[in-house]
Short mmCIF file of C-alpha atoms in Angstrom, two decimals:
data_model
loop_
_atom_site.label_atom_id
_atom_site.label_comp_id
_atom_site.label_asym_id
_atom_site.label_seq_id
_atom_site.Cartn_x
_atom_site.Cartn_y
_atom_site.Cartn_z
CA UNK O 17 86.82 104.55 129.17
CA UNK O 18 88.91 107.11 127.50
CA UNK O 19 91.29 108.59 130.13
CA UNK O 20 92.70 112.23 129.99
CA UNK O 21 95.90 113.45 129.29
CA UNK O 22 96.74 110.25 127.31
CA UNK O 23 96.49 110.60 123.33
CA UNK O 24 93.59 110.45 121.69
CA UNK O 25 94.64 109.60 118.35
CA UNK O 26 97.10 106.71 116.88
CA UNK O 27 98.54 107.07 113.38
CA UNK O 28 97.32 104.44 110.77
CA UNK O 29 99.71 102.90 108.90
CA UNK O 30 99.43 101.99 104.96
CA UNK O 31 99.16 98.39 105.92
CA UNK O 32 96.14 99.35 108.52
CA UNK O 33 94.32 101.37 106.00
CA UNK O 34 93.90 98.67 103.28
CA UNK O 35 91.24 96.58 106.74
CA UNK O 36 87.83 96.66 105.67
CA UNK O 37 86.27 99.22 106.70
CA UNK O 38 82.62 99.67 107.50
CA UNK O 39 80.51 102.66 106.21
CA UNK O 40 78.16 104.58 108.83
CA UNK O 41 76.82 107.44 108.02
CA UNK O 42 76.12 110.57 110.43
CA UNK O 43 73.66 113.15 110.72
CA UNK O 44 75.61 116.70 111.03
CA UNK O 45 72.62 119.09 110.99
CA UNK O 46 70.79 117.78 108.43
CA UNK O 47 73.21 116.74 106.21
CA UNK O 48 74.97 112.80 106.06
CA UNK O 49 78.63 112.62 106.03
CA UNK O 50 79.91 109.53 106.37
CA UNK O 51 82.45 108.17 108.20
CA UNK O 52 84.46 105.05 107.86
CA UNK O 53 84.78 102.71 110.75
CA UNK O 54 86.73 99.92 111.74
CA UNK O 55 85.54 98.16 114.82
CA UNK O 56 88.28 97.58 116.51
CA UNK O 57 89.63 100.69 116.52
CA UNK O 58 87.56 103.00 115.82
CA UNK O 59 86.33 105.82 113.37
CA UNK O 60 89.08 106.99 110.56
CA UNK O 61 89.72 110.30 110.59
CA UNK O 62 92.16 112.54 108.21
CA UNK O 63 94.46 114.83 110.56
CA UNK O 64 95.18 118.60 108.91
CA UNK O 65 98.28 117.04 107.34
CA UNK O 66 96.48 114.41 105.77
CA UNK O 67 97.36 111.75 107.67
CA UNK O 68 95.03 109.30 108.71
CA UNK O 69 94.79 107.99 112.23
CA UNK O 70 91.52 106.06 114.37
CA UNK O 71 90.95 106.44 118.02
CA UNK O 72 92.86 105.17 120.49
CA UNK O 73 91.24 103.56 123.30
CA UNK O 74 87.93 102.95 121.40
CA UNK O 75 87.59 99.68 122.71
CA UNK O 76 87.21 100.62 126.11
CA UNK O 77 84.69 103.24 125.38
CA UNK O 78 81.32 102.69 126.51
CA UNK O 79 78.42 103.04 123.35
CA UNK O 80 77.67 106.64 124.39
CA UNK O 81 81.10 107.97 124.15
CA UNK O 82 81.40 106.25 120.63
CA UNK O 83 78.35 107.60 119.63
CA UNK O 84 79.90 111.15 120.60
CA UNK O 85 83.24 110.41 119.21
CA UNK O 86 81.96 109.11 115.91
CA UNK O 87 80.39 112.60 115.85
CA UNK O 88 83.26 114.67 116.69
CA UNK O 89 84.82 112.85 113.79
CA UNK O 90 82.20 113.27 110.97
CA UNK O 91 82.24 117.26 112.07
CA UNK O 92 86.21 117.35 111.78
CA UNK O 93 86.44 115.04 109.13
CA UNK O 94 83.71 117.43 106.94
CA UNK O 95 85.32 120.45 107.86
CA UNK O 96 88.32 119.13 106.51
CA UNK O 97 86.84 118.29 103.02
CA UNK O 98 85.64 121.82 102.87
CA UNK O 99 88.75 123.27 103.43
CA UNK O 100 90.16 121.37 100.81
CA UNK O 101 88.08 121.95 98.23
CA UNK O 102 88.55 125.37 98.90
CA UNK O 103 92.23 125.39 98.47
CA UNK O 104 91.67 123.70 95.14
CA UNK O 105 89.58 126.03 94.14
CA UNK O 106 92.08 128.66 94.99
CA UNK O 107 94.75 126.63 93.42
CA UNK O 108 93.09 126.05 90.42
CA UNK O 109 92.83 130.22 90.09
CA UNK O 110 96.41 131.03 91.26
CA UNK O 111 97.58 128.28 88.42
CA UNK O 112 94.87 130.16 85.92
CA UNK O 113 96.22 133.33 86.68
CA UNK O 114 99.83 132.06 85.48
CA UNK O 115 101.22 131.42 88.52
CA UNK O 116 104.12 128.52 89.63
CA UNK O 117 102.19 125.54 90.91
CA UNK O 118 104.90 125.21 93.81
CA UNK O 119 103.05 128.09 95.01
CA UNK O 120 99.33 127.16 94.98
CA UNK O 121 97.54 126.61 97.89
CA UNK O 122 97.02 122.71 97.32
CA UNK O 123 100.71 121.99 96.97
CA UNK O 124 101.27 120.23 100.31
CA UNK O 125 98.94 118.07 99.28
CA UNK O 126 100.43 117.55 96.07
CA UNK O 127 103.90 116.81 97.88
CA UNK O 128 102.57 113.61 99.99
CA UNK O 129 101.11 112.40 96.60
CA UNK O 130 104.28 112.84 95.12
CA UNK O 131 105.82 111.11 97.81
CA UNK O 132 103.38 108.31 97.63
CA UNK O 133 103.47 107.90 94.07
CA UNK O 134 107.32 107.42 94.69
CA UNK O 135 106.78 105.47 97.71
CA UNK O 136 104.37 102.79 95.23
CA UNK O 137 106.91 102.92 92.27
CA UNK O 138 110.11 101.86 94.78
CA UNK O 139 107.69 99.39 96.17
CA UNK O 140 106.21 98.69 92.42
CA UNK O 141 102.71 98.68 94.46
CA UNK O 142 100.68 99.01 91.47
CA UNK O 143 96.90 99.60 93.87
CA UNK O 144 99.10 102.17 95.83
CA UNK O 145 100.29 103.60 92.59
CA UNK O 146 97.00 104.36 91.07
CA UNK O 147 95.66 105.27 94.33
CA UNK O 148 98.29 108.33 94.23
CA UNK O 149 97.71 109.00 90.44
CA UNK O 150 93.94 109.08 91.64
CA UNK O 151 95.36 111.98 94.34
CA UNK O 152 97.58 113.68 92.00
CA UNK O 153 94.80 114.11 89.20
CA UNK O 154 92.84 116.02 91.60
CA UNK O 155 95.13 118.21 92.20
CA UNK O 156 97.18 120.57 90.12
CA UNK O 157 99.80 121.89 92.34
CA UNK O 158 103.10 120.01 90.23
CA UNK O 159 104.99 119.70 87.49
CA UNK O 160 105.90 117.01 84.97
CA UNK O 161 109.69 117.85 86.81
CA UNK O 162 108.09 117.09 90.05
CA UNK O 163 106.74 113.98 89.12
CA UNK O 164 110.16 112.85 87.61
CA UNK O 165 111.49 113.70 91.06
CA UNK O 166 109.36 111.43 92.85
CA UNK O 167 110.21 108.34 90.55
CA UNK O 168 113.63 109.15 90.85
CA UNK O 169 114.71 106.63 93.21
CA UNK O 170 112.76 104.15 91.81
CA UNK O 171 114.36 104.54 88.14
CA UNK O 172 117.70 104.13 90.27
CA UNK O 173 116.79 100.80 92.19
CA UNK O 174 115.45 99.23 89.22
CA UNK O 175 115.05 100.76 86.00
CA UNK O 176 113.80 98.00 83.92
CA UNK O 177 111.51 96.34 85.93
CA UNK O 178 110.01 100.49 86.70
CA UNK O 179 110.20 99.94 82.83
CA UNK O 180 107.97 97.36 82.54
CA UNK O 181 105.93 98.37 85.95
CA UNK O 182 104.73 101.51 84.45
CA UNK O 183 104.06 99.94 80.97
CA UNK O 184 101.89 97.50 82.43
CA UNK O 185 99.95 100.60 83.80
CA UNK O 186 99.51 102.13 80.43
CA UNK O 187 102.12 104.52 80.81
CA UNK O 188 104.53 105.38 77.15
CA UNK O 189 108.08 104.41 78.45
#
């Protein structure tokens, strides 16, 4: 069983994240979100910083406390896709009405793709690449500077091989 005053939650880690994950959906009155779980440790759930992290001690939990917790998670994890969708709603107007993007209400979210899409081009991770190009073109909170930014330290480590990297991906170097 769960015990108190110990934390709940335990950060996933990139590695983590790439485990299969099974599917399950939930009913959250009357409408299915679903929630991804692995069964070791738990249901995946995005933090407010978008971060993911699972459950600690969901082993030890007995089925109705999953049941509960896997609930608690498909309400959080919902209300968190609302309220992003309507920052980017609100970004996408601030950026309409002229304003800077660094600004907009979906620019922290736009930061930790920038630092992913860094993160993938130091690593030259192409899956992890794409998977924060996927991030970025959802969002509109950067510039063309910012993006230069985050590729900075990869175009120091190795320029060429970023070179060829990014050509491979389509990209006009």
């Amino acid at each position: 069983k769960a015990t108190f005053g110990q934390p709940l939650w335990k950060p996933a880690y990139d590695d983590e994240v790439a485990l299969k994950l099974e599917r399950v959906v939930v009913d959250i009155d009357g409408r299915e979100e679903v929630v991804e779980l692995d069964r070791d440790r738990g249901p995946k759930m995005e933090t407010a910083d978008g971060s993911l992290c699972f459950l600690d001690g969901w082993k030890a939990m007995t089925s109705t406390e999953r049941k509960v917790a896997l609930h608690v998670v498909a309400r959080q994890n919902n209300v968190r896709k609302q309220n992003f969708s309507q920052r980017l709603a609100a970004s996408e107007q601030h950026l309409s009405l002229g304003l800077p993007p660094q600004l907009a209400p979906s620019r922290p979210e736009a930061v930790r793709a920038l630092a992913a899409l860094g993160s993938a081009a130091l690593a030259l991770d192409e899956l992890a690449f794409k998977a924060a190009q996927c991030q970025l073109n959802a969002l509109s909170a950067f510039t063309d500077e910012d993006v230069a930014e985050s590729l900075r330290p990869a175009v120091e480590k190795h320029r060429d091989a970023l070179a060829s990297f990014l050509g491979r991906l389509g990209f006009a170097v």
